[in-house]
Coordinates of C-alpha atoms and ligand atoms in Angstrom, one line a residue:
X1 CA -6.4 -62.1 0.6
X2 CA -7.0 -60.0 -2.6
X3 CA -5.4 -60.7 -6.1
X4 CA -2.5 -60.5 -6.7
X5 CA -0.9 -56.5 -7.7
X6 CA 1.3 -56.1 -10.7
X7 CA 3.1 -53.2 -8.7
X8 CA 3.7 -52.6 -5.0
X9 CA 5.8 -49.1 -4.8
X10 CA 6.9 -48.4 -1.0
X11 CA 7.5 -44.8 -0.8
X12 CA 6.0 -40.9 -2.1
X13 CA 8.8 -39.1 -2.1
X14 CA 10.3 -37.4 -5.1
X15 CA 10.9 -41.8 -6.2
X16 CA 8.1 -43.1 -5.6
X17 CA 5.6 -41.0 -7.3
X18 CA 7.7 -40.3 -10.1
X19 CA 7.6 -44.2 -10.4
X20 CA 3.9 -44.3 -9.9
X21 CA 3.3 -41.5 -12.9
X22 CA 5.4 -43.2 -15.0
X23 CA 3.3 -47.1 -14.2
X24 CA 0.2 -45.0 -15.1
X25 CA 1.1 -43.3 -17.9
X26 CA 1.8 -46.6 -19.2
X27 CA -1.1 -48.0 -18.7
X28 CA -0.3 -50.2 -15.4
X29 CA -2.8 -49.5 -13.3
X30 CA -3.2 -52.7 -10.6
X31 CA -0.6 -50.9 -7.9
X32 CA 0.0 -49.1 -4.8
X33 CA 1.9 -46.7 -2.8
X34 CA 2.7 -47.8 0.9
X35 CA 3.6 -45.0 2.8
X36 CA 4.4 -45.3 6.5
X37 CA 4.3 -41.5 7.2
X38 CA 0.5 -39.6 7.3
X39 CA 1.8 -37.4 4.3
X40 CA 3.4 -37.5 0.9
X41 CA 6.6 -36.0 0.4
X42 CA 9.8 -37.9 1.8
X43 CA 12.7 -35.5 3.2
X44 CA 10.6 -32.7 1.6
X45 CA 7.9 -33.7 4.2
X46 CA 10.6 -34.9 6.7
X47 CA 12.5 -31.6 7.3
X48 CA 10.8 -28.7 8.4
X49 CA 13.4 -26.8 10.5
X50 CA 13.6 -23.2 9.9
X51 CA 15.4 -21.9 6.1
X52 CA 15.3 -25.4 4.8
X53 CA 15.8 -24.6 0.8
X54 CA 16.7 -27.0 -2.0
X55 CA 20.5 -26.6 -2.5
X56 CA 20.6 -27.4 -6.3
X57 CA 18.9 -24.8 -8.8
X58 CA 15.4 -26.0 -8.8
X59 CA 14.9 -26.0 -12.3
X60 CA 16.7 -29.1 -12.5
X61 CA 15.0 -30.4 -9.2
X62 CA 11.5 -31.1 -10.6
X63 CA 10.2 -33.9 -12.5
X64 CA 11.3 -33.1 -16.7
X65 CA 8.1 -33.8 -17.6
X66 CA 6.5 -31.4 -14.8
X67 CA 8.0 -28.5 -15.3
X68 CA 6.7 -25.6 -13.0
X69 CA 6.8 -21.8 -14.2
X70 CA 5.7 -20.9 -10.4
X71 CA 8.6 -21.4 -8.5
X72 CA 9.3 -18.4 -6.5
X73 CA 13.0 -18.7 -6.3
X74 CA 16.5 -20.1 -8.1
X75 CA 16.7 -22.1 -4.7
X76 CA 13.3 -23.1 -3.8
X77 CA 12.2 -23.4 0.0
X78 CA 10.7 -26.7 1.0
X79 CA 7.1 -26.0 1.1
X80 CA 7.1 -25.0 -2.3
X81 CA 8.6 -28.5 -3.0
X82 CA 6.6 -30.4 -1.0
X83 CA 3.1 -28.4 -2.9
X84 CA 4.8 -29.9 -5.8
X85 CA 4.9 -33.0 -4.8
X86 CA 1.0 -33.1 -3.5
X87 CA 0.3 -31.4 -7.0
X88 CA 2.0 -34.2 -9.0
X89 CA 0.2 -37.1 -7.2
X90 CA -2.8 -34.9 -7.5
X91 CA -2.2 -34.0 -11.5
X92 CA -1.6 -38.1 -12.1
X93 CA -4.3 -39.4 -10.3
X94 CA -2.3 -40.9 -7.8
X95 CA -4.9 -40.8 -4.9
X96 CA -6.6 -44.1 -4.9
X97 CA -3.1 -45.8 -5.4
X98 CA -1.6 -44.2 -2.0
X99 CA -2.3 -46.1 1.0
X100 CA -0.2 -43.6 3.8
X101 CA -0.1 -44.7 7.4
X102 CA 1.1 -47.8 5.5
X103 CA 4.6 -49.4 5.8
X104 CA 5.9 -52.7 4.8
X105 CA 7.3 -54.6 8.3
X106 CA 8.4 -57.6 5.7
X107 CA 8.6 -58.9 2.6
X108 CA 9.3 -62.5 1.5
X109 CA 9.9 -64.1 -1.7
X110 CA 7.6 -66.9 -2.8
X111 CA 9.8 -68.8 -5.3
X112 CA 7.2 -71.2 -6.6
X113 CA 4.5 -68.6 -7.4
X114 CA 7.3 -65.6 -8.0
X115 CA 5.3 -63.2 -6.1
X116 CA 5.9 -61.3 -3.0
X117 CA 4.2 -61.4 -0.1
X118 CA 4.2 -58.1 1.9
X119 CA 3.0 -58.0 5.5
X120 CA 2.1 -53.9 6.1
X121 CA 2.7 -52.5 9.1
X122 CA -0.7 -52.6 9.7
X123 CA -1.0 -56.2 9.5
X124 CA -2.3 -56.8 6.4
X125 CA -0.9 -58.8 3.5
X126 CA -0.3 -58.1 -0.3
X127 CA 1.0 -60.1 -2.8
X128 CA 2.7 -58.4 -6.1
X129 CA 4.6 -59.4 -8.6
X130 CA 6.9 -56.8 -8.5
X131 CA 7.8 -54.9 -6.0
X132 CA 9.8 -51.8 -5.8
X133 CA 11.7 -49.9 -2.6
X134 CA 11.7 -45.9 -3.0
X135 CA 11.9 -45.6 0.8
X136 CA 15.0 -43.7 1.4
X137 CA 18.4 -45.6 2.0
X138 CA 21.0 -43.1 2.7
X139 CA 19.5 -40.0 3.9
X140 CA 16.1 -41.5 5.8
X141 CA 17.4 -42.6 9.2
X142 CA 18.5 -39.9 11.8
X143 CA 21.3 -39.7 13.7
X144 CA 22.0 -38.5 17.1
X145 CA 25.3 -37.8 18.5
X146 CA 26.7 -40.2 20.9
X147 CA 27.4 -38.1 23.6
X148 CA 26.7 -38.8 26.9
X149 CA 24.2 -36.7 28.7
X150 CA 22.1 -36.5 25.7
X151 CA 19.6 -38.0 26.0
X152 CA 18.9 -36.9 30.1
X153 CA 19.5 -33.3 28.6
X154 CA 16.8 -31.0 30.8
X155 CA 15.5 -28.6 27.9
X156 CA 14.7 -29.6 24.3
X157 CA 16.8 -31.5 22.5
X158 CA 16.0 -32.6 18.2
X159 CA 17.4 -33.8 15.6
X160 CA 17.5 -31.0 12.4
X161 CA 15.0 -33.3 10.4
X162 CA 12.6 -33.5 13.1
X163 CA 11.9 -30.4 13.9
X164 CA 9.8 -30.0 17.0
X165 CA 7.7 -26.6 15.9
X166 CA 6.4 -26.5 19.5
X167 CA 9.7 -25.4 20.7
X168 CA 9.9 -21.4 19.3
X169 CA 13.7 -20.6 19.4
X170 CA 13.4 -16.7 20.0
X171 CA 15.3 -15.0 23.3
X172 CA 17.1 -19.0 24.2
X173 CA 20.0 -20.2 24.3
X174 CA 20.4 -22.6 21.8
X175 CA 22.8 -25.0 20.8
X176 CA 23.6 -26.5 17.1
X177 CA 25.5 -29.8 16.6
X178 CA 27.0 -30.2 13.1
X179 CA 28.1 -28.0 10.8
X180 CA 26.9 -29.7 7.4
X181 CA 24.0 -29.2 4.7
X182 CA 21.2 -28.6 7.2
X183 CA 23.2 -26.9 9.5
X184 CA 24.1 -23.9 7.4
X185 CA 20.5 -23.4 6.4
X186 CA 19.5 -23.6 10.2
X187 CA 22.4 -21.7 11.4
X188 CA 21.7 -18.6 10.1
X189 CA 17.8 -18.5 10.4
X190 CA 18.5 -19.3 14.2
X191 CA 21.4 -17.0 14.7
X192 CA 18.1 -14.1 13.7
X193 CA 16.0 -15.0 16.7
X194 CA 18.1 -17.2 19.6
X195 CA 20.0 -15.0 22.7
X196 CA 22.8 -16.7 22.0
X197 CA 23.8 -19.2 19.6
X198 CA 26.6 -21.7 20.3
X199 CA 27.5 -23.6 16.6
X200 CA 29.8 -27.1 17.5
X201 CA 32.1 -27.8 14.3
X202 CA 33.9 -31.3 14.5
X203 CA 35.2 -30.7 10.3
X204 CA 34.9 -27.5 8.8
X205 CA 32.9 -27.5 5.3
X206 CA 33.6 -25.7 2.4
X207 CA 30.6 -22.9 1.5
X208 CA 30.4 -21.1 -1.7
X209 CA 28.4 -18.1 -2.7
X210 CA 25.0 -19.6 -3.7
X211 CA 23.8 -17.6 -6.8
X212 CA 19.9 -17.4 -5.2
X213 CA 17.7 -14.8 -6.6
X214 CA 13.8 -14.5 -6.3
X215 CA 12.4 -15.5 -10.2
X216 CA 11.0 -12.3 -11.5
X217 CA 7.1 -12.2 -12.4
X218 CA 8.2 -11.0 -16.3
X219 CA 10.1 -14.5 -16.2
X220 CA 7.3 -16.7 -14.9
X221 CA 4.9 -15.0 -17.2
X222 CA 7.6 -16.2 -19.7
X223 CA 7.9 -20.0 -18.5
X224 CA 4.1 -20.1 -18.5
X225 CA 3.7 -18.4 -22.5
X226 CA 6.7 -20.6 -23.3
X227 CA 7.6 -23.8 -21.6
X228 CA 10.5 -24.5 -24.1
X229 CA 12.5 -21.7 -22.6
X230 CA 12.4 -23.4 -19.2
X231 CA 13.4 -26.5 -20.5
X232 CA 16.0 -25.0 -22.0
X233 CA 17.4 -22.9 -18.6
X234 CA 16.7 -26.6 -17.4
X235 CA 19.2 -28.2 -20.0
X236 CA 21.7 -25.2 -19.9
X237 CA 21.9 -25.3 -15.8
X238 CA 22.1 -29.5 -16.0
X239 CA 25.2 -29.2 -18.8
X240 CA 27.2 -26.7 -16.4
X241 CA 26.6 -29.1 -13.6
X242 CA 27.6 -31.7 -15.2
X243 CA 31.2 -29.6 -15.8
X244 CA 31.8 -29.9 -12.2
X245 CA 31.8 -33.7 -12.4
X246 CA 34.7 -33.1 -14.6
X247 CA 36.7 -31.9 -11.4
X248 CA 35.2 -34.5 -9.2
X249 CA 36.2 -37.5 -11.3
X250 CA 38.3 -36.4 -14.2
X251 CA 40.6 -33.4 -13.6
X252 CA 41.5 -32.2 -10.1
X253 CA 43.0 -28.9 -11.7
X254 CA 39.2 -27.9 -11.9
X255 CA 38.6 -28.3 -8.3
X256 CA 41.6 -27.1 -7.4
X257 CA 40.2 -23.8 -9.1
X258 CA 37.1 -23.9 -7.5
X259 CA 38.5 -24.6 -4.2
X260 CA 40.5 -21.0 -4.6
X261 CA 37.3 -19.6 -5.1
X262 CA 36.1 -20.8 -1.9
X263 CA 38.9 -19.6 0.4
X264 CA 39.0 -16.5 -1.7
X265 CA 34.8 -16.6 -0.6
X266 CA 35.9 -17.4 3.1
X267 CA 38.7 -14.0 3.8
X268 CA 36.0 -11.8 1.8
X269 CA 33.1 -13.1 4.4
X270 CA 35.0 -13.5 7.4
X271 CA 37.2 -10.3 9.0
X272 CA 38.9 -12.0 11.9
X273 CA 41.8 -14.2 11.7
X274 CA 41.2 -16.9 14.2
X275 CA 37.9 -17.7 12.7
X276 CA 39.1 -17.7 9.3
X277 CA 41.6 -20.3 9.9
X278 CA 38.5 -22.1 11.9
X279 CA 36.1 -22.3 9.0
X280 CA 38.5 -23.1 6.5
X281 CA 38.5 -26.9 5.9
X282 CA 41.6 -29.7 6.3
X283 CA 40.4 -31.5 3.6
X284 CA 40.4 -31.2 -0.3
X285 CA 37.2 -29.2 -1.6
X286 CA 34.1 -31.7 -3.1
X287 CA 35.5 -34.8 -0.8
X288 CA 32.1 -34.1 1.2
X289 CA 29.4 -32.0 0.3
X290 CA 29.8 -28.6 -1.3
X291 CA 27.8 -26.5 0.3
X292 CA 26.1 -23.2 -0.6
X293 CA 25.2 -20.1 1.5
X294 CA 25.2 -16.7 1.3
X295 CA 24.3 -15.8 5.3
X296 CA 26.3 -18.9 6.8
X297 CA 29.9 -16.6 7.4
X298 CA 27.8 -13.3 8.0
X299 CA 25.7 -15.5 10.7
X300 CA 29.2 -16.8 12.3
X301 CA 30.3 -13.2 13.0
X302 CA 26.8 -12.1 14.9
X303 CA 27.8 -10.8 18.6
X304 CA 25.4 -13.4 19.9
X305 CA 27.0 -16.4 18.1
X306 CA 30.1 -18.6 18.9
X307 CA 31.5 -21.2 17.0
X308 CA 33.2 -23.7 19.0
X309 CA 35.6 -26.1 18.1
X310 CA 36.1 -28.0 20.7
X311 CA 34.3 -31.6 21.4
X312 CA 31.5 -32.0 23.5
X313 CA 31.8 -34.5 26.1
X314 CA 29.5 -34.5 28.0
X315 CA 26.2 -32.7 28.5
X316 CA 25.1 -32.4 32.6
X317 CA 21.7 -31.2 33.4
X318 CA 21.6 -28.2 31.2
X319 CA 25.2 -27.8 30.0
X320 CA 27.5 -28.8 27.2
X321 CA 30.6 -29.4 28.6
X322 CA 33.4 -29.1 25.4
X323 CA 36.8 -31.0 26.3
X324 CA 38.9 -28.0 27.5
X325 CA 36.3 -28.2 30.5
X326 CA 34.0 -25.0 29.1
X327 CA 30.5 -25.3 30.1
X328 CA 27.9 -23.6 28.4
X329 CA 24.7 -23.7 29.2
X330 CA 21.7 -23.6 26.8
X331 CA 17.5 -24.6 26.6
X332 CA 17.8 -26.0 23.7
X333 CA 20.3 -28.6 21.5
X334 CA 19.9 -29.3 17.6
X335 CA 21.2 -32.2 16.3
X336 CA 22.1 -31.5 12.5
X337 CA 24.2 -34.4 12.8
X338 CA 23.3 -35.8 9.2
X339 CA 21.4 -39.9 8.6
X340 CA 22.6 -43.2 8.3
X341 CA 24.2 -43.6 4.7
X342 CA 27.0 -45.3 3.9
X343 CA 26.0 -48.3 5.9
X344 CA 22.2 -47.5 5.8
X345 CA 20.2 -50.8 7.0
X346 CA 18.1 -52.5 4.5
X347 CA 14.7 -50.7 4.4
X348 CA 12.6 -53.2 5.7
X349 CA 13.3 -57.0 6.2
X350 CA 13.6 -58.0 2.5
X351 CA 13.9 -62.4 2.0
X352 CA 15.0 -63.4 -1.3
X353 CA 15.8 -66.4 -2.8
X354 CA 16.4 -69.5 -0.2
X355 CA 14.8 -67.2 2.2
X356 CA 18.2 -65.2 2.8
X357 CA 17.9 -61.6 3.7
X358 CA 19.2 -58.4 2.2
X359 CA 20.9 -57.3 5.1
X360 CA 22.5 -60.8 4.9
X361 CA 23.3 -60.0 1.3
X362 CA 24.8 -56.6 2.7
X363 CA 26.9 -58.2 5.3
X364 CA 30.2 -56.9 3.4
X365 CA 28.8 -54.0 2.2
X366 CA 25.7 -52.5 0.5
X367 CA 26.0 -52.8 -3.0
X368 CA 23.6 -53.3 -6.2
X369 CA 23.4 -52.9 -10.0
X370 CA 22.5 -49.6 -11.0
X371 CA 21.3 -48.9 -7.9
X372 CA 18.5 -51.0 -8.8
X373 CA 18.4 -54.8 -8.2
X374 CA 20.3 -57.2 -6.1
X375 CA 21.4 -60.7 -7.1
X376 CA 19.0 -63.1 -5.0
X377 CA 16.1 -60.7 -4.6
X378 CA 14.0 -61.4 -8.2
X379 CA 11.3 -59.2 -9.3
X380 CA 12.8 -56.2 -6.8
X381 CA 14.0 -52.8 -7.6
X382 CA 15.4 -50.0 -6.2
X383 CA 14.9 -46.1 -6.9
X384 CA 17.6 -44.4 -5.1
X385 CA 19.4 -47.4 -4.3
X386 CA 23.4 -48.1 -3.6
X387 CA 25.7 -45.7 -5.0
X388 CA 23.3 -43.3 -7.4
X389 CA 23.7 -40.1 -5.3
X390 CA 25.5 -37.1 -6.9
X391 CA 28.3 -34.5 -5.3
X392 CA 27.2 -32.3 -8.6
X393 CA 23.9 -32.0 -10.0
X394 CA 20.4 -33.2 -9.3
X395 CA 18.5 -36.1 -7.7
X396 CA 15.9 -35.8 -9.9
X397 CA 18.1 -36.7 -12.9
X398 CA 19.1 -39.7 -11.6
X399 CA 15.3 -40.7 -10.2
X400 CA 13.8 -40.2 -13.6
X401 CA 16.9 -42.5 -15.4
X402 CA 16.1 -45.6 -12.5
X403 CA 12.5 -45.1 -13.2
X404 CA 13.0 -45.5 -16.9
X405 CA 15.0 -48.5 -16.8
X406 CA 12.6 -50.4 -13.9
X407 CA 9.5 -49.3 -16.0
X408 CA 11.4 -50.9 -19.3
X409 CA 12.2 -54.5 -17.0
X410 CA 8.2 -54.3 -15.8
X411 CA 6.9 -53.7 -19.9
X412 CA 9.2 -56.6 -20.6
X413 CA 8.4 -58.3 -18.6
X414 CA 4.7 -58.2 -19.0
X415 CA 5.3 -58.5 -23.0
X416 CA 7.0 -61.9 -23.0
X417 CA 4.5 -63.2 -19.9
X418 CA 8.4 -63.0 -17.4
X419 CA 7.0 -63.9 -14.3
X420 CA 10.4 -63.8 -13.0
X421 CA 13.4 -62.0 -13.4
X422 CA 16.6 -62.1 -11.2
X423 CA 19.8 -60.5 -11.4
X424 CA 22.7 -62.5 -12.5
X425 CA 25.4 -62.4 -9.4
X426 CA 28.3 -62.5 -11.8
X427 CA 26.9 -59.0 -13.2
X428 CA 26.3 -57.3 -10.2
X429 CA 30.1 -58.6 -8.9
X430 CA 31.6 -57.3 -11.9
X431 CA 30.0 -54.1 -12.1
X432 CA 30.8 -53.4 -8.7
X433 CA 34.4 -54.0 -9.1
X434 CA 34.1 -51.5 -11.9
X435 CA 32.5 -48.9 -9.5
X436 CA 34.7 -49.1 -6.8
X437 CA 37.8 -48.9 -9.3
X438 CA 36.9 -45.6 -10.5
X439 CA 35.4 -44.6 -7.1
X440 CA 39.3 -45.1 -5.6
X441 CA 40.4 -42.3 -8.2
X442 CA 37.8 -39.6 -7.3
X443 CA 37.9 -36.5 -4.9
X444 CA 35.7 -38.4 -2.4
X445 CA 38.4 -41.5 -1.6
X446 CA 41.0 -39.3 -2.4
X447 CA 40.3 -35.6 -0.5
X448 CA 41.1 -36.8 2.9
X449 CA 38.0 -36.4 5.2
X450 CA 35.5 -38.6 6.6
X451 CA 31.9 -38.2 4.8
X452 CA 28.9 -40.3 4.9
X453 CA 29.8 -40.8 1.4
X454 CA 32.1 -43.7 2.6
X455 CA 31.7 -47.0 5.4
X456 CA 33.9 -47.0 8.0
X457 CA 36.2 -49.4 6.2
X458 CA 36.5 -46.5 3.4
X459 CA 33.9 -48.2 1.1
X460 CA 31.9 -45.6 -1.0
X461 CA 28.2 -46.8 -1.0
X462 CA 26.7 -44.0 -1.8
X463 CA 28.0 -42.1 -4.8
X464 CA 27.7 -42.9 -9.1
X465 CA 31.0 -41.9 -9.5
X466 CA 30.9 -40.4 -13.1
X467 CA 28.4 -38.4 -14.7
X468 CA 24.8 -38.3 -15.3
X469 CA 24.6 -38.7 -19.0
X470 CA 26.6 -42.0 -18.5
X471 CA 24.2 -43.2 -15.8
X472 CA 21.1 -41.9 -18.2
X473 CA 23.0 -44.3 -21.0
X474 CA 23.3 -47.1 -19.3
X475 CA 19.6 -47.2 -18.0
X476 CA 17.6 -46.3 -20.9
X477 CA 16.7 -49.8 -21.4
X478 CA 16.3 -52.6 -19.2
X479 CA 19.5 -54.9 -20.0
X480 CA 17.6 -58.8 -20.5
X481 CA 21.1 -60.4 -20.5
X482 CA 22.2 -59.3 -17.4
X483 CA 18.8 -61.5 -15.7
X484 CA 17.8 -65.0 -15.2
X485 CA 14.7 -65.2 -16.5
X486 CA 11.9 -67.3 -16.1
Ligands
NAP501 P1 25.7 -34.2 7.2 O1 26.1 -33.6 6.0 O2 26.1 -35.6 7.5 O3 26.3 -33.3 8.4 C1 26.3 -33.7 9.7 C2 27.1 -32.7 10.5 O4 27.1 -33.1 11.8 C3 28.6 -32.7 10.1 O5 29.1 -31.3 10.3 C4 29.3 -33.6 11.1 O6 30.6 -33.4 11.3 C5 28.5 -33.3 12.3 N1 28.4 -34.4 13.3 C6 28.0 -35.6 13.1 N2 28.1 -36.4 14.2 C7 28.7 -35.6 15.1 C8 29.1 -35.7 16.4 N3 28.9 -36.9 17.0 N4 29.6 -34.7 17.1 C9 29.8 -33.5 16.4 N5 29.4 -33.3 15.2 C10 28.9 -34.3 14.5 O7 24.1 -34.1 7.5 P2 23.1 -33.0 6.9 O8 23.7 -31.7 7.1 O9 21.8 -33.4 7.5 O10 23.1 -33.3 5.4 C11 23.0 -34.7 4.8 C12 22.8 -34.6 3.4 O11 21.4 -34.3 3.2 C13 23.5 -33.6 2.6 O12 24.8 -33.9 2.3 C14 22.6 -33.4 1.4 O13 22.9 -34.4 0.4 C15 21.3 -33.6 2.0 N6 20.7 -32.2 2.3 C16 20.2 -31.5 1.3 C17 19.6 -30.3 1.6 C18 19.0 -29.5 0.5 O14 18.9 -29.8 -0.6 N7 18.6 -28.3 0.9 C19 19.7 -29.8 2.9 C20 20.2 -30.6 3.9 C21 20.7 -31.8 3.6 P3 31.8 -34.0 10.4 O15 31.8 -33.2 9.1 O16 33.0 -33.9 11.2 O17 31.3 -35.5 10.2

């Protein structure tokens, strides 16, 4: 076995590499990037299926410190954010740190030496001192409908985020399960080419107008000449963001504005009555997801698309049979039926302290401190971890703010010779109680829908439930007191 690492990073999406630029740019050099996919790139690499766009202005979803004057529109399409991505890790150097085709199978804690011991998935072992998990939690894992049939279905049948490319949709009949974020991008890029379309709504979301426009060449020119004027677009679109959070968590008088806007949106894009009073949600507008699309509506109203309401149970052969007994049969079914999130598995087997596990750890709940560490798990941090997502501004933000704060514990760390460091349970119990107190008063407990924002039991997992200045506070420095340290 090799020496020791100071850094293992498991991950290159949008987390992980912004991690690993940050480890080089401070001089850490002894890591690497386990990736079990072939590529870089994370859900930018994952989903491929046909309009896939970013759904927040992609000014504010790039790194702050990589700002790119190229981008061809307000909401970028995926390619263009995957390039990105390979131009970052290309720009930093990260090449000889990736290792892809790599994942971790396990990781174990060895208290006496405070290193862990990774096993990869392709056998081999690493030992690090710290390791961190930018893998994915709540949107990584698939899910496919539980209806049964499915999987015996006799044409093609996919889930949104693995798009199977060898499967052209043009003249077929084609089926769409789900009516969330991917779905409206698929819906109407599918509704273009398919015979006939058949869309299956279980909720109704709510869709605003999304303010998309291709970035004029006199603007780019612009960005290029002057950066500062991006940056400031950048800071003016992330401080009208952060208004919205105002109506998420604050004052319900500001959704209650917005959500006029929407159903005012929904009887100037759809004419006939019956769908209008289908597309129009039961629940409370930013409980899950806002979405945005221009095309969605107009796509719903296209003679060779029906949205159906009804429940599939059961497909035969192949048909969908809905539960009034309709049958409708189709070559092809896509499942946009959304990931594992609020109760998203640990991301590989992770033993801590006394050799317990995290999904032991998680047994009432996933649950962390910042999003980053875990009481019993020393020297391990997340990016993207427990309840950091956002139902109002960018990812990005919240990425760079968890990278700051891990790259502050490492530096530490590394100045007063730490060779371990472990959350204090106490903290993460009382921040959590914190969380969960302000998360009962928001939109997203409150609304009244189901979202994979929430468990089952109605715990919210997922989202910070304030704003992103606060989070960007309380991370800009890696907070000693709150560790065991040793
Ligand atoms: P999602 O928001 O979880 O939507 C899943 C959809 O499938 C919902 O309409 C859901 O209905 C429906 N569904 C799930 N199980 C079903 C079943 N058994 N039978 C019938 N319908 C079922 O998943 P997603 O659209 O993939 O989006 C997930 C998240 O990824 C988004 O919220 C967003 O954060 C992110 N995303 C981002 C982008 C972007 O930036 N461009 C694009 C796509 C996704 P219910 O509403 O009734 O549960």
């Amino acid at each position: 076995m090799t020496a020791p690492l100071a850094v293992v990073v498991v991950g290159a999406g949008f987390g992980g590499l912004g991690m690993a630029i940050r480890l080089k740019q401070s001089g850490i050099d002894d890591f690497v990037i386990l990736e079990r996919a072939e590529e870089l790139g994370g859900v930018w690499r994952d989903n491929r299926y046909p309009g896939v766009a970013c759904d927040v202005p992609v000014h504010v979803y790039s790194f702050s410190f990589e700002p790119n004057p190229d981008w061809s529109r307000f909401f970028a399409p995926q390619r263009e954010i995957l390039a990105y991505l390979h131009h970052c890790a290309e720009k930093y150097g990260l090449g000889p740190h990736l290792r892809l085709g790599m994942g971790v199978a396990r990781a174990e804690f060895d208290e006496a030496r405070g290193l862990w011991s990774i096993t990869t998935t392709k056998g081999t072992v690493l030992e690090t001192r710290v390791l961190i998990a930018a893998a994915g939690l709540a949107l990584t894992t698939p899910v496919l409908p539980d209806i049964p049939g499915l999987t015996t279905f006799e044409g093609k049948v996919f889930h949104s985020s693995r798009w199977d490319a060898s499967t052209p949709l043009d003249g077929k009949r084609v089926a769409v399960i789900g009516t969330g974020a991917s779905a409206i991008q698929i819906i109407p890029e599918v509704a273009k080419v398919a015979k006939q379309l058949h869309v299956f709504q279980r909720t109704a979301p709510w869709v605003m107008e999304r303010p998309d426009f291709a970035i004029p060449a006199g603007q780019k020119a612009l960005f290029r000449k002057r950066p500062s004027v991006q940056k400031l677009l950048r800071g003016a679109i992330w401080s009208l963001m952060e208004a919205f959070a105002v109506g998420f968590v604050v004052e319900p008088r500001i959704n209650e504005l917005r959500q006029k806007l929407a159903t005012r949106y929904i009887a100037k894009q759809v004419h006939d009555p019956v769908l209008r009073a289908n597309v129009t949600p039961p629940y409370t507008l930013g409980c899950k997801r806002i979405l945005f699309s221009n095309d969605y509506y107009p796509s719903l109203q296209r003679p060779n698309v029906e949205l159906v309401t009804e429940r599939v149970r059961e497909v035969r052969g192949r048909t969908l049979i809905t539960a009034d007994g309709k049958e409708r049969e189709v070559d092809a079914i896509v499942c946009a039926t959304g990931f594992e999130a609020s109760e998203a598995p640990a991301p590989f087997e992770l033993r801590g302290l006394g050799g317990h596990t995290l999904e032991e750890a998680w047994k009432d709940g996933v649950e962390a401190y910042l999003g980053a560490t875990v009481a019993g798990f020393p020297n391990f941090f997340f990016i993207v971890g427990p309840n950091t997502g956002l139902g109002h501004s960018s990812m990005i933000f919240m990425i760079e703010s968890q990278v700051a704060y891990v790259l502050d514990a490492i530096k530490t760390m590394r100045a007063k010779g730490l060779g371990r460091v472990s959350l204090r349970p106490e903290v993460q119990r009382a921040y959590n109680e914190r969380l969960q107190e302000r998360l009962a008063r928001t939109v997203w407990s409150k609304g009244g829908c189901v979202s994979w924002y929430t468990t089952k039991a109605g715990k919210n997992t997922t989202l910070w439930p304030g704003f992103t200045f606060e989070f960007r506070a309380r991370t800009r420095k890696w907070d000693e007191e709150s560790y065991e340290v040793g």
